Amino acid sequence: MKGPPMGRWYGKLLGVFAGAALLRANPLLGALVGLLIGHAFDVDWFRLRRDDPYAVLGLTSDASDEELDRAYRRLIGQYHPDRVAGAASELRRQAETRAREINRAYDRIKTLRGRK
């Protein structure tokens, strides 16, 4: 059984050196600020939510393949453009956009997992 993945650390290290170099008048303060900014990058605080294909499907990254397939089928069935063919044009456009997002997220997850 695998343990938890080791977190990234290099952002903190680079942040300490860069902060100390940039704030030469007070290198300790610079190192501290750099450490905080490096930590923020290491834990992906600045990553945009749309970059997470699991969030599009309403899942977490530890979801099983069965859960992934179930969520995909449920959402694509709900937002498939053919289901809203007789609806207003704005509603059809929204459904098409959402279906594209769902398909893109599903394909990306399958690619990341190696098309199991």
CSV table of C-alpha atoms in Angstrom, one decimal:
chain,number,residue,atom,x,y,z
A,1,MET,CA,0.0,0.0,0.0
A,2,LYS,CA,1.3,3.4,-0.9
A,3,GLY,CA,1.7,6.1,1.7
A,4,PRO,CA,0.7,9.7,1.3
A,5,PRO,CA,2.6,11.5,-1.5
A,6,MET,CA,5.6,13.6,-0.5
A,7,GLY,CA,4.8,17.3,-0.7
A,8,ARG,CA,6.7,19.7,-2.8
A,9,TRP,CA,9.5,21.5,-1.0
A,10,TYR,CA,11.5,23.3,-3.6
A,11,GLY,CA,9.3,26.4,-3.7
A,12,LYS,CA,10.1,27.0,0.0
A,13,LEU,CA,13.8,26.7,-0.6
A,14,LEU,CA,13.9,28.9,-3.6
A,15,GLY,CA,11.6,31.4,-1.8
A,16,VAL,CA,14.0,31.7,1.2
A,17,PHE,CA,17.0,32.4,-1.1
A,18,ALA,CA,15.2,34.8,-3.3
A,19,GLY,CA,13.6,36.7,-0.4
A,20,ALA,CA,16.9,37.0,1.4
A,21,ALA,CA,18.6,38.2,-1.8
A,22,LEU,CA,15.9,40.7,-2.7
A,23,LEU,CA,15.6,42.2,0.8
A,24,ARG,CA,19.4,42.6,1.5
A,25,ALA,CA,18.7,45.3,4.1
A,26,ASN,CA,16.9,42.7,6.2
A,27,PRO,CA,17.6,39.2,4.9
A,28,LEU,CA,15.8,37.4,7.7
A,29,LEU,CA,12.6,39.2,6.9
A,30,GLY,CA,13.1,38.5,3.2
A,31,ALA,CA,13.7,34.8,3.9
A,32,LEU,CA,10.6,34.6,5.9
A,33,VAL,CA,8.4,36.3,3.3
A,34,GLY,CA,10.0,34.1,0.6
A,35,LEU,CA,9.3,31.0,2.7
A,36,LEU,CA,5.7,31.9,2.9
A,37,ILE,CA,5.3,32.6,-0.8
A,38,GLY,CA,7.2,29.4,-1.6
A,39,HIS,CA,4.9,27.5,0.6
A,40,ALA,CA,1.9,29.0,-1.1
A,41,PHE,CA,3.2,27.8,-4.5
A,42,ASP,CA,4.1,24.3,-3.1
A,43,VAL,CA,0.5,23.7,-1.9
A,44,ASP,CA,-1.1,25.2,-5.0
A,45,TRP,CA,-2.9,28.1,-3.4
A,46,PHE,CA,-2.6,30.0,-6.6
A,47,ARG,CA,-3.9,27.2,-8.9
A,48,LEU,CA,-7.1,28.1,-10.5
A,49,ARG,CA,-10.2,25.9,-9.7
A,50,ARG,CA,-10.9,25.3,-13.4
A,51,ASP,CA,-7.6,23.4,-13.7
A,52,ASP,CA,-9.0,20.5,-11.6
A,53,PRO,CA,-10.8,18.1,-13.8
A,54,TYR,CA,-12.1,16.2,-10.7
A,55,ALA,CA,-13.9,19.3,-9.5
A,56,VAL,CA,-15.8,19.5,-12.8
A,57,LEU,CA,-17.2,16.0,-12.2
A,58,GLY,CA,-17.8,16.6,-8.5
A,59,LEU,CA,-15.1,14.1,-7.4
A,60,THR,CA,-11.8,14.1,-5.5
A,61,SER,CA,-8.6,12.8,-7.0
A,62,ASP,CA,-8.8,9.6,-4.9
A,63,ALA,CA,-12.1,8.6,-6.6
A,64,SER,CA,-12.1,5.1,-8.0
A,65,ASP,CA,-12.6,4.4,-11.7
A,66,GLU,CA,-16.1,3.2,-11.1
A,67,GLU,CA,-17.0,6.4,-9.3
A,68,LEU,CA,-15.4,8.4,-12.1
A,69,ASP,CA,-17.5,6.5,-14.8
A,70,ARG,CA,-20.7,6.8,-12.7
A,71,ALA,CA,-20.2,10.6,-12.2
A,72,TYR,CA,-19.4,11.1,-15.9
A,73,ARG,CA,-22.5,9.1,-17.1
A,74,ARG,CA,-24.8,10.9,-14.6
A,75,LEU,CA,-23.5,14.4,-15.6
A,76,ILE,CA,-23.3,13.8,-19.4
A,77,GLY,CA,-26.8,12.4,-19.3
A,78,GLN,CA,-28.0,15.5,-17.5
A,79,TYR,CA,-26.3,18.0,-19.7
A,80,HIS,CA,-26.3,16.3,-23.1
A,81,PRO,CA,-27.4,18.7,-25.8
A,82,ASP,CA,-29.9,16.2,-27.2
A,83,ARG,CA,-31.8,16.2,-23.9
A,84,VAL,CA,-32.5,20.0,-24.3
A,85,ALA,CA,-33.1,20.0,-28.0
A,86,GLY,CA,-36.5,21.6,-27.7
A,87,ALA,CA,-35.5,24.2,-25.1
A,88,ALA,CA,-34.6,27.8,-25.6
A,89,SER,CA,-31.4,28.6,-27.5
A,90,GLU,CA,-29.6,30.0,-24.4
A,91,LEU,CA,-30.3,26.9,-22.4
A,92,ARG,CA,-29.1,24.7,-25.3
A,93,ARG,CA,-25.8,26.7,-25.5
A,94,GLN,CA,-25.3,26.4,-21.7
A,95,ALA,CA,-25.9,22.6,-21.9
A,96,GLU,CA,-23.4,22.3,-24.9
A,97,THR,CA,-20.8,24.3,-23.0
A,98,ARG,CA,-21.3,22.2,-19.8
A,99,ALA,CA,-21.2,18.9,-21.8
A,100,ARG,CA,-17.9,20.0,-23.4
A,101,GLU,CA,-16.4,20.8,-20.0
A,102,ILE,CA,-17.5,17.4,-18.7
A,103,ASN,CA,-16.1,15.5,-21.7
A,104,ARG,CA,-12.8,17.5,-21.5
A,105,ALA,CA,-12.5,16.7,-17.7
A,106,TYR,CA,-13.3,13.0,-18.2
A,107,ASP,CA,-10.8,12.7,-21.1
A,108,ARG,CA,-8.1,14.5,-19.1
A,109,ILE,CA,-8.6,12.3,-16.1
A,110,LYS,CA,-8.5,9.2,-18.2
A,111,THR,CA,-5.3,10.4,-19.9
A,112,LEU,CA,-3.7,11.2,-16.5
A,113,ARG,CA,-4.6,7.7,-15.2
A,114,GLY,CA,-3.3,6.0,-18.4
A,115,ARG,CA,-6.6,5.1,-20.0
A,116,LYS,CA,-7.3,2.2,-17.7
